[in-house]
Amino acid sequence: MKKLHLISFILFFNLLWISSCELLEEPKPKKIIALAGNLDFGSTDLGKAITKEVDIINKGETELTIKKIIVPTGFIANFSGIIPAKSSKKATITFLAEQIGVAEGIVTVESDKTEGENTLAIRAEAKDNRMPVVFVNGTLDFGKMEVGQTKTLAITIRNAGNAPLTISSVGLPNGFSATATAINLSPTNSVVWQITFRPTTLGIVKEQLNIRNNSNQNPFMVAINAEVVAPVSVLPNPVNSSRMVQLVNQIRASGCNCGATRMPPVAPITWNNRLANAAQLHSEDMARNRYFSHTGLNGSDVGSRIAAQGYTPYQTWAENIFMGRTKEDDAFQAWLNSPGHCLNMMNGVVTDMGVGHQSSYWTMVFGKLR
């Protein structure tokens, strides 16, 4: 009986000791998480990516294990690992501006935390800041023109922006026509328009071409300038003007060798009655007085002769002369075979020409008005 009491006492003492040990066991260390950072990305251009950093702070007394970071659609965050006690690490969050609009929500950091705040608000906006830009190469300065005369100039319209350019319509003043039509131009693409003017009244023309489009330059305006004068009285002239212009423009279109100099293609040239009058009068003067020179017997030069016919103010001029009883093709070929005369015909600056012929004397005059 005494043995039995002894055994019971021992068992009771052991149970009491075990319970006391459980009550005296130290508490587990805390894992306290905190987040710090501003995740308002503001706005950015469509197609771009921007990043921000957030601090993941372990305020606890033992290491904190980060499992993953959960972000809303449109954002990317790749971070996992261990943060030692009383320390922090930075996580990078990226916004991909792939769709126009606002992306927002809550960032959640999953970990083995025991307490603390593990979420942050996040927001970003993608804007389409791409814009089309109208760029015009060329001018619509028609210079001096006669009533009833027709002249065509070319301009190139290019989309110099980074978004599609839509040209909805083109506005032209009276007397003008164009090959322009409504068109869509992708970035860097261009279109060439031919603008034609046929004046019916005298005077100074200061107008504009209006290109209606979807850019910030709507409408885009191109200045149009011209001076319309009375038609010149055309002197009797035996030269086949159409044939001579055709011959000159053939070589201007293809380019040619002027002696040892290779001349590239240049713009076509047009017949001008004032230059033709000056050329015809000089051919007649040389034939009548039997001399062969660019200087008239009265001391005149090409500039003074074309100015006397109303071709003014001019920017430049050039003159070819030839002596021989020939046709247009023969005179042209003679000038083409002469390097200096060939260079005049291939001059890319001049825009007008006229030719005169009397007896065996030929004169070809080129010019460009200011």
XYZ file of C-alpha atoms in Angstrom:
370
model
C 0.000 0.000 0.000
C 2.841 2.338 0.831
C 4.384 1.451 -2.531
C 1.241 2.381 -4.339
C 1.084 5.780 -2.643
C 4.732 6.395 -3.508
C 4.148 5.656 -7.188
C 1.114 7.949 -7.281
C 3.080 10.747 -5.683
C 5.876 10.404 -8.228
C 3.436 10.482 -11.154
C 1.693 13.543 -9.752
C 5.027 15.328 -9.299
C 6.093 14.592 -12.891
C 2.833 15.907 -14.320
C 3.179 19.056 -12.218
C 6.733 19.613 -13.476
C 5.723 19.137 -17.121
C 2.840 21.623 -16.763
C 5.153 24.145 -15.154
C 7.604 23.842 -18.045
C 4.835 24.454 -20.567
C 3.733 27.547 -18.707
C 7.291 28.897 -18.578
C 8.038 28.325 -22.379
C 9.227 31.546 -24.177
C 6.791 33.128 -26.737
C 7.648 32.807 -30.485
C 9.376 35.886 -32.028
C 7.106 38.183 -34.028
C 7.401 38.695 -37.800
C 6.075 42.204 -38.398
C 5.806 43.476 -42.001
C 5.392 47.066 -43.188
C 5.397 48.650 -46.667
C 6.610 52.117 -47.586
C 6.477 53.879 -50.939
C 4.317 55.903 -53.316
C 2.880 53.730 -56.079
C 1.049 56.504 -57.940
C 2.761 56.310 -61.334
C 0.879 59.270 -62.779
C 0.455 59.157 -66.587
C 2.795 57.984 -69.314
C 2.776 57.542 -73.085
C 1.233 54.469 -74.596
C 3.860 51.820 -75.296
C 6.264 52.919 -72.569
C 7.250 51.206 -69.314
C 7.981 52.992 -66.040
C 9.079 51.638 -62.654
C 8.770 52.540 -58.994
C 10.248 51.030 -55.856
C 8.520 49.983 -52.658
C 10.311 49.245 -49.372
C 9.376 45.939 -47.717
C 10.276 46.378 -44.057
C 10.729 43.627 -41.464
C 10.072 45.255 -38.086
C 10.104 41.917 -36.306
C 12.702 40.068 -34.317
C 13.424 37.287 -36.763
C 13.772 36.891 -40.502
C 10.742 37.390 -42.730
C 10.168 35.201 -45.787
C 8.553 36.927 -48.781
C 6.713 34.474 -50.987
C 5.440 36.711 -53.805
C 3.965 40.099 -54.639
C 0.490 40.204 -56.167
C -0.211 43.229 -58.432
C -3.207 44.316 -60.556
C -3.335 43.815 -64.330
C -0.910 46.090 -66.153
C 1.817 45.856 -63.518
C 4.718 43.463 -63.002
C 6.523 42.685 -59.738
C 9.058 39.902 -59.332
C 10.394 39.624 -55.829
C 10.838 36.839 -53.304
C 13.369 36.057 -50.620
C 14.266 36.580 -47.001
C 14.458 39.895 -45.170
C 16.529 39.788 -41.961
C 15.088 41.132 -38.726
C 15.009 44.891 -38.304
C 15.913 45.523 -41.946
C 14.272 46.128 -45.339
C 14.606 45.410 -49.035
C 13.378 47.229 -52.114
C 11.006 45.660 -54.615
C 10.618 47.056 -58.138
C 7.166 47.335 -59.669
C 6.802 48.110 -63.379
C 3.831 49.611 -65.213
C 3.474 48.536 -68.854
C 1.407 51.129 -70.730
C -0.086 48.705 -73.230
C -3.689 49.933 -73.231
C -5.116 53.432 -73.050
C -6.757 54.121 -69.692
C -6.274 53.806 -65.930
C -4.846 50.727 -64.175
C -5.283 50.652 -60.413
C -5.840 48.386 -57.434
C -4.007 46.941 -54.433
C -0.492 45.495 -54.181
C -0.326 42.586 -51.747
C 2.936 41.157 -50.382
C 2.477 37.530 -49.359
C 4.832 36.330 -46.586
C 5.040 34.360 -43.343
C 4.305 37.499 -41.316
C 2.573 37.257 -38.000
C 1.311 40.809 -38.086
C 1.646 44.129 -39.898
C 0.224 45.826 -43.013
C 1.123 44.111 -46.285
C -0.883 46.122 -48.862
C -0.450 49.388 -50.781
C -2.689 51.197 -53.265
C -1.320 51.459 -56.814
C -2.418 53.565 -59.805
C -1.180 54.469 -63.291
C -2.608 55.874 -66.523
C -1.606 55.230 -70.134
C -2.269 58.067 -72.581
C -1.943 58.071 -76.345
C 0.259 61.131 -76.847
C 1.221 60.182 -80.372
C 0.344 62.859 -82.904
C 0.397 63.256 -86.665
C 2.402 66.231 -87.948
C 1.872 67.887 -91.337
C 5.069 68.801 -93.177
C 5.007 70.458 -96.611
C 7.986 70.498 -98.946
C 7.759 73.031 -101.751
C 6.091 76.415 -102.206
C 3.134 77.754 -104.154
C 4.816 80.915 -105.386
C 3.607 81.164 -108.991
C 5.522 84.369 -109.669
C 4.432 86.607 -112.519
C 1.753 85.156 -114.769
C -0.372 86.430 -117.595
C -4.149 86.296 -117.730
C -5.108 82.998 -119.364
C -1.697 81.416 -118.749
C -1.563 78.060 -116.949
C 1.150 77.052 -114.508
C 1.448 73.961 -112.305
C 3.562 73.610 -109.180
C 4.153 70.500 -107.069
C 4.232 70.221 -103.284
C 4.900 67.166 -101.144
C 2.738 66.517 -98.084
C 4.465 64.276 -95.499
C 3.366 62.897 -92.159
C 6.277 63.848 -89.904
C 4.527 62.609 -86.758
C 4.215 59.239 -85.045
C 0.490 58.597 -85.559
C -1.635 58.232 -88.716
C -2.455 61.495 -90.519
C -5.934 61.799 -91.995
C -6.433 64.531 -94.604
C -10.186 64.964 -94.932
C -10.384 67.750 -97.514
C -8.443 70.464 -99.311
C -9.638 74.036 -99.733
C -8.522 76.036 -102.786
C -9.319 79.625 -103.846
C -10.976 80.390 -107.182
C -8.807 79.850 -110.227
C -6.865 76.988 -108.673
C -7.214 73.237 -109.092
C -5.331 70.329 -107.577
C -4.793 66.595 -107.734
C -5.272 66.588 -103.946
C -7.752 64.158 -102.446
C -8.709 62.912 -98.995
C -6.040 60.463 -97.869
C -4.611 58.629 -94.864
C -0.841 58.807 -94.396
C 1.074 56.546 -92.034
C 4.056 58.071 -90.197
C 6.886 59.056 -92.633
C 4.628 58.492 -95.676
C 4.015 61.285 -98.191
C 1.982 62.279 -101.220
C 2.742 64.702 -104.084
C 0.053 67.161 -105.140
C 0.009 69.136 -108.389
C -1.501 72.602 -107.915
C -2.549 74.425 -111.107
C -3.352 78.126 -111.469
C -5.085 79.696 -114.465
C -5.729 83.376 -113.659
C -8.595 85.311 -115.212
C -8.114 88.739 -113.607
C -5.192 91.111 -113.130
C -3.610 91.846 -109.771
C -1.605 90.513 -106.849
C -2.727 87.134 -105.556
C -2.219 86.334 -101.863
C -4.281 83.287 -100.975
C -3.822 80.025 -99.129
C -4.327 76.318 -99.557
C -6.158 74.854 -96.563
C -5.404 71.229 -95.670
C -8.019 69.945 -93.228
C -6.628 67.125 -91.117
C -6.605 65.425 -87.708
C -3.428 67.026 -86.339
C -3.003 70.016 -84.033
C -2.288 72.045 -87.189
C -5.861 72.035 -88.492
C -6.269 73.473 -90.978
C -2.678 73.475 -92.196
C -2.251 76.500 -94.465
C 0.128 76.854 -97.406
C 0.606 80.375 -98.769
C -0.194 80.996 -102.446
C 1.372 84.005 -104.185
C 1.226 85.268 -107.741
C 1.226 88.456 -109.778
C -1.174 88.432 -112.702
C -0.347 90.792 -115.558
C -1.885 91.518 -118.938
C -0.977 89.129 -121.738
C 2.057 90.120 -123.748
C 1.686 91.001 -127.392
C 3.416 88.097 -129.114
C 5.762 89.091 -131.935
C 5.763 87.111 -135.172
C 8.088 84.193 -134.537
C 8.804 81.315 -136.943
C 10.023 78.941 -134.192
C 7.977 75.826 -133.499
C 7.724 76.489 -129.757
C 6.127 73.132 -128.904
C 8.916 71.207 -130.613
C 11.668 73.249 -128.982
C 10.175 72.845 -125.483
C 9.793 69.112 -126.136
C 13.445 68.726 -127.114
C 14.738 70.650 -124.100
C 12.483 68.862 -121.617
C 13.503 65.454 -122.936
C 17.098 65.954 -121.845
C 16.073 67.732 -118.638
C 13.974 64.694 -117.716
C 16.685 62.120 -118.428
C 19.875 64.030 -117.644
C 22.781 64.150 -120.050
C 26.519 64.673 -120.470
C 27.520 68.268 -121.128
C 31.042 67.611 -122.341
C 32.795 65.904 -119.423
C 30.150 66.986 -116.917
C 27.299 64.614 -116.098
C 24.138 66.609 -115.430
C 21.353 64.952 -113.397
C 17.657 65.227 -114.319
C 15.978 68.555 -113.512
C 12.430 69.903 -113.548
C 10.728 70.662 -116.879
C 10.704 74.133 -118.351
C 7.854 76.152 -119.893
C 7.584 78.487 -122.863
C 7.430 82.184 -122.009
C 6.284 84.707 -124.617
C 8.231 87.600 -123.068
C 11.473 85.641 -123.295
C 10.525 84.563 -126.817
C 9.990 88.213 -127.800
C 13.408 89.161 -126.404
C 15.023 86.256 -128.269
C 13.238 87.060 -131.535
C 14.196 90.744 -131.423
C 17.854 89.854 -130.791
C 17.889 87.361 -133.704
C 16.349 89.992 -135.972
C 18.891 92.591 -134.840
C 21.823 90.217 -135.500
C 20.431 89.283 -138.927
C 19.735 92.895 -139.904
C 23.128 94.208 -138.803
C 25.111 91.036 -139.564
C 26.839 90.450 -136.257
C 26.926 87.491 -133.858
C 27.165 88.351 -130.155
C 25.354 88.213 -126.831
C 25.812 91.989 -126.644
C 23.546 94.067 -128.867
C 24.911 96.860 -131.032
C 23.194 99.270 -128.659
C 25.116 97.769 -125.724
C 22.193 95.733 -124.423
C 22.719 92.463 -122.588
C 20.311 89.600 -121.973
C 19.073 91.080 -118.683
C 18.146 94.441 -120.185
C 16.495 92.815 -123.240
C 14.205 90.541 -121.175
C 13.393 93.384 -118.744
C 12.319 95.516 -121.722
C 9.768 92.804 -122.553
C 8.326 92.877 -119.025
C 10.159 89.804 -117.726
C 10.972 91.353 -114.356
C 12.004 91.174 -111.599
C 14.096 88.239 -112.654
C 16.270 86.056 -110.470
C 18.553 84.713 -113.177
C 18.906 84.324 -116.929
C 21.024 82.562 -119.553
C 21.285 82.773 -123.328
C 22.394 80.525 -126.195
C 22.970 81.820 -129.731
C 23.623 79.851 -132.912
C 24.142 80.687 -136.561
C 23.104 78.296 -139.303
C 20.237 77.734 -141.775
C 18.675 74.869 -139.888
C 15.496 73.575 -138.274
C 14.670 73.409 -134.544
C 16.179 69.925 -134.146
C 19.447 70.998 -135.771
C 19.835 74.134 -133.663
C 19.035 72.134 -130.527
C 21.609 69.457 -131.415
C 24.271 72.090 -132.005
C 23.640 73.567 -128.565
C 23.568 70.098 -126.999
C 27.000 69.313 -128.518
C 28.484 72.481 -127.009
C 29.261 71.989 -123.278
C 28.511 75.587 -122.279
C 25.232 75.785 -124.184
C 24.269 72.319 -122.922
C 24.804 73.459 -119.315
C 22.389 76.354 -119.906
C 19.689 73.951 -121.122
C 20.274 71.732 -118.065
C 20.235 74.612 -115.570
C 17.944 73.456 -112.783
C 17.277 76.986 -111.538
C 15.619 78.405 -114.652
C 11.915 77.751 -115.185
C 11.073 79.602 -118.427
C 12.432 79.685 -121.959
C 11.859 81.366 -125.302
C 13.526 80.987 -128.711
C 13.778 83.377 -131.689
C 14.907 82.733 -135.276
C 15.604 85.095 -138.131
C 17.425 84.053 -141.293
C 20.342 81.949 -140.001
C 20.409 83.521 -136.529
C 18.977 81.619 -133.537
C 18.610 82.892 -129.961
C 17.498 80.801 -126.951
C 16.813 82.623 -123.678
C 16.224 81.101 -120.234
C 15.010 82.827 -117.085
C 13.461 82.614 -113.635
C 11.453 85.368 -112.017
C 11.871 86.240 -108.358
